[in-house]
mmCIF file of C-alpha atoms in Angstrom:
data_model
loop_
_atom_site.group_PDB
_atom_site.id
_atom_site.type_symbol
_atom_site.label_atom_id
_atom_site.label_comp_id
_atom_site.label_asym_id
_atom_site.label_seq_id
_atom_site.Cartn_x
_atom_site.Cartn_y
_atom_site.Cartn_z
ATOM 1 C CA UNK A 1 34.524 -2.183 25.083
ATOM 2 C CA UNK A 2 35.663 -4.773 27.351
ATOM 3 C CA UNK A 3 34.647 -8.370 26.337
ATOM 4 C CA UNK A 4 32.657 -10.254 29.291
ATOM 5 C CA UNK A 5 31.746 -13.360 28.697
ATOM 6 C CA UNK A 6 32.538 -14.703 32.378
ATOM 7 C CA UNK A 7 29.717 -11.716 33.503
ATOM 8 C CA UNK A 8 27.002 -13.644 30.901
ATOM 9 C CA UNK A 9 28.217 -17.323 32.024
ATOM 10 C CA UNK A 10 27.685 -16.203 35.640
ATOM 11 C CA UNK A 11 24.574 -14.414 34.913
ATOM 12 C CA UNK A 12 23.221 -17.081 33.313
ATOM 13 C CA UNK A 13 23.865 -19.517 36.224
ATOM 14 C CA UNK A 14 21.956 -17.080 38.581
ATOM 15 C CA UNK A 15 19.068 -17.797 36.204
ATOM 16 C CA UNK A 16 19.006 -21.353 36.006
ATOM 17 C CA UNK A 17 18.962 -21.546 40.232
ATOM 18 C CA UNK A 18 17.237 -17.705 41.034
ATOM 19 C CA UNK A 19 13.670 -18.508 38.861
ATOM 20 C CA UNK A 20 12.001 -15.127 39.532
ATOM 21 C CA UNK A 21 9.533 -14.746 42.792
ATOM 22 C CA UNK A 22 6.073 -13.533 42.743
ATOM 23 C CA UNK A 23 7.207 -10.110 41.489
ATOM 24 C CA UNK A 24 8.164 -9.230 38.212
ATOM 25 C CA UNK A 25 11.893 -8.833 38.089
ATOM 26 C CA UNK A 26 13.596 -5.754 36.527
ATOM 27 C CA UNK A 27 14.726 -6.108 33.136
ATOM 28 C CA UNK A 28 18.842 -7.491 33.001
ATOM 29 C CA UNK A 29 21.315 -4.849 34.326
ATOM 30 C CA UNK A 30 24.199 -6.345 31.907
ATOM 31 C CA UNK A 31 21.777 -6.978 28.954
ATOM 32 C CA UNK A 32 20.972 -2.947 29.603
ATOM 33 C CA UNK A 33 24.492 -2.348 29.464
ATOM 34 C CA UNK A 34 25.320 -3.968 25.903
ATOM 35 C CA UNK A 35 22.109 -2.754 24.535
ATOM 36 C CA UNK A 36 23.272 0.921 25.314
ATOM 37 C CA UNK A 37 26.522 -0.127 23.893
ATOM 38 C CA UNK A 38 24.884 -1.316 20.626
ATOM 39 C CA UNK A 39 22.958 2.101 20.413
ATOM 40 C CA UNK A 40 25.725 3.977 20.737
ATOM 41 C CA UNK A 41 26.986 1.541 18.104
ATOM 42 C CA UNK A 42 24.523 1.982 15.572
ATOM 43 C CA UNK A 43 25.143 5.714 15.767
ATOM 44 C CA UNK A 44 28.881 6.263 15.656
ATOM 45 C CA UNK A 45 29.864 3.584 13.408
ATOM 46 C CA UNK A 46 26.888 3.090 11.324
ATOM 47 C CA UNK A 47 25.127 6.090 10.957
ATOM 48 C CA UNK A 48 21.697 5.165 11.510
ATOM 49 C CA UNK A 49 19.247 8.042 11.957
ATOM 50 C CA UNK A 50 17.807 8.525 15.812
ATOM 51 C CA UNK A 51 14.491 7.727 14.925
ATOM 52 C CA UNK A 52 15.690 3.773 13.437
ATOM 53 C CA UNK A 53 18.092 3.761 16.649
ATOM 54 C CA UNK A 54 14.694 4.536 18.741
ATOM 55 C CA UNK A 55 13.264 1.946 17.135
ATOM 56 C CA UNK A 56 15.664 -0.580 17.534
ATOM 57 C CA UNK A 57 15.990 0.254 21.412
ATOM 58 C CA UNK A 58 12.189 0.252 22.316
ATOM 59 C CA UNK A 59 11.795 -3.607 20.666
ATOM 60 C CA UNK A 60 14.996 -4.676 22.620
ATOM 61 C CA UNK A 61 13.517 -3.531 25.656
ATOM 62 C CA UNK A 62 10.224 -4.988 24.906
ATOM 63 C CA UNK A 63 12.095 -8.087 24.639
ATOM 64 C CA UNK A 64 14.216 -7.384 27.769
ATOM 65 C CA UNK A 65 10.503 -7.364 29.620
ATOM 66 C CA UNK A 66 9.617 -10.308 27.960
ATOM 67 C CA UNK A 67 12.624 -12.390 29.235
ATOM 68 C CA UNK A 68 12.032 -10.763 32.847
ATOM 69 C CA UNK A 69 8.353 -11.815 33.112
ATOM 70 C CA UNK A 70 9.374 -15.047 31.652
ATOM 71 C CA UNK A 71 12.448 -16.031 33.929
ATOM 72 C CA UNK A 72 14.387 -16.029 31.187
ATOM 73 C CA UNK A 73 18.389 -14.295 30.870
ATOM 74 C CA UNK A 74 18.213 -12.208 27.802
ATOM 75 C CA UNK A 75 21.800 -12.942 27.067
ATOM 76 C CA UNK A 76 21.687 -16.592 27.926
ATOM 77 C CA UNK A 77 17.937 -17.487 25.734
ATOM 78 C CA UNK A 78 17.649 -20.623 23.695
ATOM 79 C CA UNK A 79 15.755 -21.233 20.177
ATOM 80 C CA UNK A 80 12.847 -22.649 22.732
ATOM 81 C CA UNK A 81 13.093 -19.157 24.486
ATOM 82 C CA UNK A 82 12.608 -17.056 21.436
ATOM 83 C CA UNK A 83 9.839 -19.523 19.752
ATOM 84 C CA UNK A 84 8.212 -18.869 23.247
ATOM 85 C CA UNK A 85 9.188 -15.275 22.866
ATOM 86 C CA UNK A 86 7.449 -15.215 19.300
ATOM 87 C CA UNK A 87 4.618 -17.118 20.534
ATOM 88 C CA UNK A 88 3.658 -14.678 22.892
ATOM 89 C CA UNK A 89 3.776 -11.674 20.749
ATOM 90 C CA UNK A 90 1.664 -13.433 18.269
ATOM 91 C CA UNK A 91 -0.901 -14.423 21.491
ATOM 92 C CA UNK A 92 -0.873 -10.822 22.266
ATOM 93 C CA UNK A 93 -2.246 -10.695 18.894
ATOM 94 C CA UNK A 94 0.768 -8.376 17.510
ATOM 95 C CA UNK A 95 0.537 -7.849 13.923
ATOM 96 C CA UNK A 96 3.029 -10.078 11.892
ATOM 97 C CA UNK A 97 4.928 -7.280 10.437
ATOM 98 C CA UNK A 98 5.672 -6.118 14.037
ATOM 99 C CA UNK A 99 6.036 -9.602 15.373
ATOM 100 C CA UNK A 100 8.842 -9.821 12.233
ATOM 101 C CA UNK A 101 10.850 -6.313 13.234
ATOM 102 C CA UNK A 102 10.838 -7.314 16.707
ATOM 103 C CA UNK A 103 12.280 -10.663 15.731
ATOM 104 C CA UNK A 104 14.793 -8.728 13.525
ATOM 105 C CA UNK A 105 16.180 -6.428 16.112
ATOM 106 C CA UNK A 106 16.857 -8.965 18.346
ATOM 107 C CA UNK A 107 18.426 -10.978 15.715
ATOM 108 C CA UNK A 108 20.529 -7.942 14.744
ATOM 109 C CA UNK A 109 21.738 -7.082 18.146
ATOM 110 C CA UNK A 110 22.784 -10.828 18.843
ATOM 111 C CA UNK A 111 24.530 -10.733 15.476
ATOM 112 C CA UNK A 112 26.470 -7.548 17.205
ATOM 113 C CA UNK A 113 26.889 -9.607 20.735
ATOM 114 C CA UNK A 114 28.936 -12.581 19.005
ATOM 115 C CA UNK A 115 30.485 -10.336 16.630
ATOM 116 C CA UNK A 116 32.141 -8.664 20.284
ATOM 117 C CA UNK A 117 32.303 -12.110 21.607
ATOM 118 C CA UNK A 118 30.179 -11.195 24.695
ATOM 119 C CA UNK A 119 27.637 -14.080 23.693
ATOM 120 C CA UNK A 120 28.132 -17.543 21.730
ATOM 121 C CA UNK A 121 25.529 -17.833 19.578
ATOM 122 C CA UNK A 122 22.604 -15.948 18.110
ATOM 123 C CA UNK A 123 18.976 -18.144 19.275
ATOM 124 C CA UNK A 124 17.030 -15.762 17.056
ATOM 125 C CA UNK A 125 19.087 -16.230 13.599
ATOM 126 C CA UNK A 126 17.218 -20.262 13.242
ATOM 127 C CA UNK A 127 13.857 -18.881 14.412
ATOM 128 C CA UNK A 128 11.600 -18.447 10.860
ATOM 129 C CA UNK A 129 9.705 -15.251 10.817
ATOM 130 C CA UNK A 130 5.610 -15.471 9.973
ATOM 131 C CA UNK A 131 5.250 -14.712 6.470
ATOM 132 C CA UNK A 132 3.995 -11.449 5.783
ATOM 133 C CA UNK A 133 0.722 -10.797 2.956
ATOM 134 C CA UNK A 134 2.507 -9.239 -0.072
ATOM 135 C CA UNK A 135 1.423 -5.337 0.625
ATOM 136 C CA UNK A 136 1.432 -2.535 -1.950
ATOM 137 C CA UNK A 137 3.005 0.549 -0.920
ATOM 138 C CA UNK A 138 0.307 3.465 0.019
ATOM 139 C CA UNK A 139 0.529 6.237 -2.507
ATOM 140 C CA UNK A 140 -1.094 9.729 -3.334
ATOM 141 C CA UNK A 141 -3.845 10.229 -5.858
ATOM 142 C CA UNK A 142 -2.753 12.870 -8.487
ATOM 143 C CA UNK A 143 -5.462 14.922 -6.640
ATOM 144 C CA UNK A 144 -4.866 15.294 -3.321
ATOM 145 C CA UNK A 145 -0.682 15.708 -4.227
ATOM 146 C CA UNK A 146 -2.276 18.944 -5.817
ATOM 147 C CA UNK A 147 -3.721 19.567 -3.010
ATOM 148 C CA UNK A 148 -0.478 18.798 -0.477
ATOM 149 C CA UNK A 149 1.866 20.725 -2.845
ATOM 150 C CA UNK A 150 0.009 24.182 -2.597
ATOM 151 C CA UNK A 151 -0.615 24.487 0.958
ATOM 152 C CA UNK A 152 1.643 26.747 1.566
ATOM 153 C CA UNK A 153 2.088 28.478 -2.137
ATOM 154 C CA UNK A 154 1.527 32.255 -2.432
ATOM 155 C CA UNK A 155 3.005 33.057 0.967
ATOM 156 C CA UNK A 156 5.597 34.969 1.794
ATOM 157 C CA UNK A 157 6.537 34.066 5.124
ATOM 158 C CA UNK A 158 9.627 32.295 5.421
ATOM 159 C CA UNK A 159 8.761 29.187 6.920
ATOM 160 C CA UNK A 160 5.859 28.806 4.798
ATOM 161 C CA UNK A 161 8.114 29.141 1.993
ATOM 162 C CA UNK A 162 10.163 26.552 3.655
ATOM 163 C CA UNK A 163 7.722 24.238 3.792
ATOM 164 C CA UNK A 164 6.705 24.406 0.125
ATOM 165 C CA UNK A 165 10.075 23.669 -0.784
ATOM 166 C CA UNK A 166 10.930 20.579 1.203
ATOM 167 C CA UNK A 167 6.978 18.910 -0.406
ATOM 168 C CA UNK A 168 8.154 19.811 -3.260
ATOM 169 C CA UNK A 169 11.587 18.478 -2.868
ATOM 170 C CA UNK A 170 10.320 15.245 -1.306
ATOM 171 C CA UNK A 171 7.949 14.489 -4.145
ATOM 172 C CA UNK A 172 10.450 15.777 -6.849
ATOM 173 C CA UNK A 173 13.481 13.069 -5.578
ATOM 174 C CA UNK A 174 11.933 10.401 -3.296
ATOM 175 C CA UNK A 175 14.121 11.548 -0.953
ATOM 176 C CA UNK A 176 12.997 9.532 2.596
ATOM 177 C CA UNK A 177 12.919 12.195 5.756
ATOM 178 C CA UNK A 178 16.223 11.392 7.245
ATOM 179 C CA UNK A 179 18.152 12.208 3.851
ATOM 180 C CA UNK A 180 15.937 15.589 3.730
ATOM 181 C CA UNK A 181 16.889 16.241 7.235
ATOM 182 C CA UNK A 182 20.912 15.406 6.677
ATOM 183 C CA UNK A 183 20.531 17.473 3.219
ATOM 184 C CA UNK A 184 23.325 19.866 3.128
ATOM 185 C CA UNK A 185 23.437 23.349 1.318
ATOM 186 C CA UNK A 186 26.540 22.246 -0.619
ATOM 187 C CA UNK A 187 24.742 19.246 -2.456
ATOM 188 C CA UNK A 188 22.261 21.187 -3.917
ATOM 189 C CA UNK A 189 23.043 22.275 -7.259
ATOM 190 C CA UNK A 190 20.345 23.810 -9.183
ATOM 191 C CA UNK A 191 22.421 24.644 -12.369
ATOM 192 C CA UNK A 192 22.611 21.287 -13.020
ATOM 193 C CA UNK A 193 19.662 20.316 -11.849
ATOM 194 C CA UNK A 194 19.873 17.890 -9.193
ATOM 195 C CA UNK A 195 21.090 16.663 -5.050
ATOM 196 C CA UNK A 196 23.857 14.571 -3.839
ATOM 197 C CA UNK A 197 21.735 12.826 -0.507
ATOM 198 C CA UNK A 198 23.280 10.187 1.655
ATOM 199 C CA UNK A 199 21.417 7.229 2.136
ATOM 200 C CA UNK A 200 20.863 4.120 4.632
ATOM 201 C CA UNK A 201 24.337 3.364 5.956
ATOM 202 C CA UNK A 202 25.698 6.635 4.333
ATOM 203 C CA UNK A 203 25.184 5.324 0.478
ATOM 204 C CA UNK A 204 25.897 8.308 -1.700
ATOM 205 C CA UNK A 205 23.813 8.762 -4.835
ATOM 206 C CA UNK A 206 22.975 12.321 -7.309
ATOM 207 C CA UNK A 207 18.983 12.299 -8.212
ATOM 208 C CA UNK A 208 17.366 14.651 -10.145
ATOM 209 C CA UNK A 209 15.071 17.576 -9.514
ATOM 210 C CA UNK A 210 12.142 18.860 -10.925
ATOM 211 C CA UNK A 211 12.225 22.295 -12.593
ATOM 212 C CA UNK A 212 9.506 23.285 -10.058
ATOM 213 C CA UNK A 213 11.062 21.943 -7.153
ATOM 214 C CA UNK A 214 13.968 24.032 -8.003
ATOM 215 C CA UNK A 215 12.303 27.323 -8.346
ATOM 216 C CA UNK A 216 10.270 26.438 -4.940
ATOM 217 C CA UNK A 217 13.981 25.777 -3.680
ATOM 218 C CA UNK A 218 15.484 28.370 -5.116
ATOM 219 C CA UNK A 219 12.751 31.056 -3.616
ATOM 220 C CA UNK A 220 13.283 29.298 -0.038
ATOM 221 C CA UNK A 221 16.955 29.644 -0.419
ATOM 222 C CA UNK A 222 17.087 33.040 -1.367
ATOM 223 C CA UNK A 223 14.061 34.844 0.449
ATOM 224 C CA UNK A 224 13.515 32.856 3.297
ATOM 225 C CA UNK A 225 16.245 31.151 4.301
ATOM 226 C CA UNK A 226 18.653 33.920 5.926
ATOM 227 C CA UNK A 227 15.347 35.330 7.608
ATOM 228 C CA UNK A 228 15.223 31.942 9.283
ATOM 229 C CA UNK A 229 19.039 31.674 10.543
ATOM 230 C CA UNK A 230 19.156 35.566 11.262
ATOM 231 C CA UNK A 231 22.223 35.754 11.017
ATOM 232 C CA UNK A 232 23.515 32.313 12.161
ATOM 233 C CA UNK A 233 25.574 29.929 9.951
ATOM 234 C CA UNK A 234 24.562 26.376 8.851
ATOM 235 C CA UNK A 235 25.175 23.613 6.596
ATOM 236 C CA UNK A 236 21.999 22.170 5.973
ATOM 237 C CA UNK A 237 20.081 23.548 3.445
ATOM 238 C CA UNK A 238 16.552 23.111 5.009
ATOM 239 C CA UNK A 239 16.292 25.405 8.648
ATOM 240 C CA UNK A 240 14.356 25.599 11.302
ATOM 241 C CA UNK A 241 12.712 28.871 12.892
ATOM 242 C CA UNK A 242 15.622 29.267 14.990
ATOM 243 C CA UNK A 243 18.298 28.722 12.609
ATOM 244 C CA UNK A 244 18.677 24.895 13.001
ATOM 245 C CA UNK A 245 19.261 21.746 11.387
ATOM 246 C CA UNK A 246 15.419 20.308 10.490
ATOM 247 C CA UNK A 247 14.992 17.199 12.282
ATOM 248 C CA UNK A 248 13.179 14.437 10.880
ATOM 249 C CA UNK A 249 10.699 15.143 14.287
ATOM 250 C CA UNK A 250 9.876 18.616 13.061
ATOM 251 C CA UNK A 251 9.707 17.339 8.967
ATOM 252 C CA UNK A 252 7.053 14.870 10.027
ATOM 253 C CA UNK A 253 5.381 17.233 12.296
ATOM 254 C CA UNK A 254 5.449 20.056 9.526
ATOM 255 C CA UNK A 255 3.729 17.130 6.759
ATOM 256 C CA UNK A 256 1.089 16.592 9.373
ATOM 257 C CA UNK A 257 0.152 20.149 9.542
ATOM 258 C CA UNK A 258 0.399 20.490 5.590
ATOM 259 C CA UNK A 259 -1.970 17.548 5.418
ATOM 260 C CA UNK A 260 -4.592 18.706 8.048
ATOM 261 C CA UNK A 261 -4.339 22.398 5.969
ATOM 262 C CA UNK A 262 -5.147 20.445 2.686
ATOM 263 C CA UNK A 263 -7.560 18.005 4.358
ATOM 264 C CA UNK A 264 -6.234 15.329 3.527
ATOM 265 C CA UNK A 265 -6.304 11.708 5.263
ATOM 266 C CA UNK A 266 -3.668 12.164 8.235
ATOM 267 C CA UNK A 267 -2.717 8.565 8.240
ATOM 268 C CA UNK A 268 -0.730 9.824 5.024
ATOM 269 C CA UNK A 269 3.279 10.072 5.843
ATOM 270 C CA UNK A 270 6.598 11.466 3.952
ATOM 271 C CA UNK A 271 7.278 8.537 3.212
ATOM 272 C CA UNK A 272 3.958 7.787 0.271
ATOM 273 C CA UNK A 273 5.673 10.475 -1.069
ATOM 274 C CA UNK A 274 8.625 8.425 -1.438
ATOM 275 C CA UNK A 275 5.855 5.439 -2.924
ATOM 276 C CA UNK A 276 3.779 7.622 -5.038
ATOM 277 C CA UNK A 277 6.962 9.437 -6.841
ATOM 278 C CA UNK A 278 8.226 5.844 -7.567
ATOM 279 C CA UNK A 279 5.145 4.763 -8.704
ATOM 280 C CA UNK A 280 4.378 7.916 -10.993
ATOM 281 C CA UNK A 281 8.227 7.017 -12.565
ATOM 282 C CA UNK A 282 7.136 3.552 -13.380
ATOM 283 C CA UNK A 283 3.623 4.761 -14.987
ATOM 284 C CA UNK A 284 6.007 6.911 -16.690
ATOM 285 C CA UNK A 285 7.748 4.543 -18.452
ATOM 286 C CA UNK A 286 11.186 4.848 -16.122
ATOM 287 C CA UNK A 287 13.097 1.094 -16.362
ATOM 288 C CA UNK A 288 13.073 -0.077 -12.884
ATOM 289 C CA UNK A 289 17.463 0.478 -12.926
ATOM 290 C CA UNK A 290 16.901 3.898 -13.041
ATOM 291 C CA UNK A 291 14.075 3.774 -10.647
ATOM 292 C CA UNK A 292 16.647 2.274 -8.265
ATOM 293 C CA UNK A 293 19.156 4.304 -8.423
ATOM 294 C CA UNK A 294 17.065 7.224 -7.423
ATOM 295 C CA UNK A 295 15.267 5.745 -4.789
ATOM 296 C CA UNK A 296 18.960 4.435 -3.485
ATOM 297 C CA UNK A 297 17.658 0.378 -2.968
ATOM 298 C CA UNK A 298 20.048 -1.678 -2.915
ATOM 299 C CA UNK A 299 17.906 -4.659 -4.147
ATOM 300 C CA UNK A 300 16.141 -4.251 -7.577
ATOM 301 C CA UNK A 301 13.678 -7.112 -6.017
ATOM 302 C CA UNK A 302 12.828 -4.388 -3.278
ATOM 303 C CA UNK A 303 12.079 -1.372 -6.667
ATOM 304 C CA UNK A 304 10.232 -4.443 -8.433
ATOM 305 C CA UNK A 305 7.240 -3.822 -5.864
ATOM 306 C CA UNK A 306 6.146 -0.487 -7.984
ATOM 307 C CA UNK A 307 5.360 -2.481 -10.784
ATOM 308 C CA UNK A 308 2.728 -4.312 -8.890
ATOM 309 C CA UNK A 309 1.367 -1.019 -8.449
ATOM 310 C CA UNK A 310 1.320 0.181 -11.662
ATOM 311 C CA UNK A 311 -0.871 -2.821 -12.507
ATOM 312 C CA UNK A 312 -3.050 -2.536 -10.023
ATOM 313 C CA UNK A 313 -3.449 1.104 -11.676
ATOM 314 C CA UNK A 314 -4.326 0.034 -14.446
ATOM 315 C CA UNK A 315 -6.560 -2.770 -13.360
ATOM 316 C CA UNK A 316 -8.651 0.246 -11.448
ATOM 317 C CA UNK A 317 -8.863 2.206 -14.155
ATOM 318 C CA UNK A 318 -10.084 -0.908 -16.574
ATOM 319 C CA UNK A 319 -12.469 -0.984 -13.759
ATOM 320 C CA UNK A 320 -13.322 2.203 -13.964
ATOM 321 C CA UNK A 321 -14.015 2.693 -17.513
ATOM 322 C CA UNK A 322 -14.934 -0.268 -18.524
ATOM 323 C CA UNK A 323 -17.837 -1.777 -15.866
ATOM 324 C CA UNK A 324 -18.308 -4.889 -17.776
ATOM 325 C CA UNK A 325 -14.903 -5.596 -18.972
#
């Protein structure tokens, strides 16, 4: 891509002598431009799932809007501008952990602009987040997993059976959606017991399965499976009706229904799945190492969270059975 850092100087000039009229202004035609470019980016070169590259887009147009209503050149802000920027998001009475992604997309895609040298400097990198409460991740009572993981057991029809394996495989590995999604029929070996899934920015790593999650696998594979390509070829392992790849769309769409069939809370997602296998490792007795490797962090500070939960497990149940204590 062309570098155009002449277009930005002159752009910005425009804005210091055109403030905007009485009428909201459209959002930057160049700052459009380079924000498709990033996009396009984030997908080619980094391999970041659709639904994160979504993401990404929709807060860097919210803060495209921003900088239109506020007279202000996206490309061309200052620290003021994004303190101001910040300031009204928190007005607006945004919760801080959206105030803080929004803040780190913009970061991230300035980090991109003077990497390309289509901007000089990044206004958002000196700008301090708000501090975020310490949350513990959401997980599922032993109960209600019970519940989720035979929804769909004792059918026979194929995309029931499909179903039943992908819970089961997304409880039995902490896999996150868009590794169960990308999972191909080649990394699945069930003689030795375990998946090869690729991670955030294509990380590689081999996790275990459960013996149950294979044979729920291992039925899909065999008995539904080629009813649901009929005939077509693919190398994912988990299909659609029509033969497909599963998108992480129609995974999150299919754990909906599973959870309104079990009646269960529908505010649940895949991903206290992810949280409650984690957390049942750690009650387990897992050391946190291993704990990371099969949840693919790259941080042991980011596993180190499930131990909070374990304790807070075991300060309920003190609770629980011990009223005075």
């Amino acid at each position: 891509m062309a570098k155009a850092k002449p277009e930005v100087g002159k752009a910005c000039a425009q804005a210091e002598s055109e403030p905007g009229g009485p009428e909201l202004p459209a959002i930057d035609e160049l700052y459009l431009t380079y924000l498709a470019s990033y996009c396009d980016m984030l997908v080619v070169e980094r391999n970041v799932s659709q639904h994160t590259v979504r993401n990404y887009r929709l807060d860097l147009l919210d803060y495209g809007r921003w900088a239109a209503r506020a007279s202000v050149n996206p490309l061309c802000a200052t620290r003021r501008d994004m303190r101001s920027y910040l300031g009204d998001l928190d007005y607006a009475q945004y919760s801080r952990r959206t105030v803080n992604r929004r803040l780190s997309s913009v970061r991230s895609f300035f980090r991109w602009l003077v990497a390309e040298g289509l901007v000089e400097s990044n206004p958002a990198d000196v700008v301090s987040a708000p501090k975020l409460a310490r949350s513990l991740p959401r997980t599922i009572p032993p109960a209600d997993m019970a519940r989720l993981l035979s929804v769909w057991r004792g059918s026979d029809k194929p995309a029931d059976m499909r179903n039943r394996a992908i819970l089961e495989f997304l409880y039995a590995c902490g896999a996150r959606i868009s590794e169960t999604s990308g999972l191909l029929l080649e990394n699945v070996d069930f003689d030795a017991g375990q998946v090869r899934v690729f991670g955030k920015g294509s990380k590689e790593r081999i996790v275990p399965l459960h013996e149950i999650a294979i044979a729920s696998m291992r039925d899909y594979l065999f008995n539904a499976r080629p009813a649901l390509l009929a005939g077509k070829e693919s190398p994912y392992f988990f299909v659609s009706t029509r033969g497909n790849q599963m998108s992480p769309d129609a995974l999150r769409k299919m754990f909906k229904q599973s959870l309104l069939a079990a009646g269960l809370d529908q505010a649940l997602s895949p991903h206290d799945m992810r949280h409650t296998f984690a957390t049942d490792l750690v009650e387990g007795g897992a050391d946190l190492r291993s704990v990371q490797e099969m949840l693919g962090h790259s941080s042991l500070s980011t596993t180190q969270i499930y131990t909070h939960v374990s304790v807070s497990h075991l300060k309920e149940e003190h609770r629980r059975t011990l009223p005075r204590g």
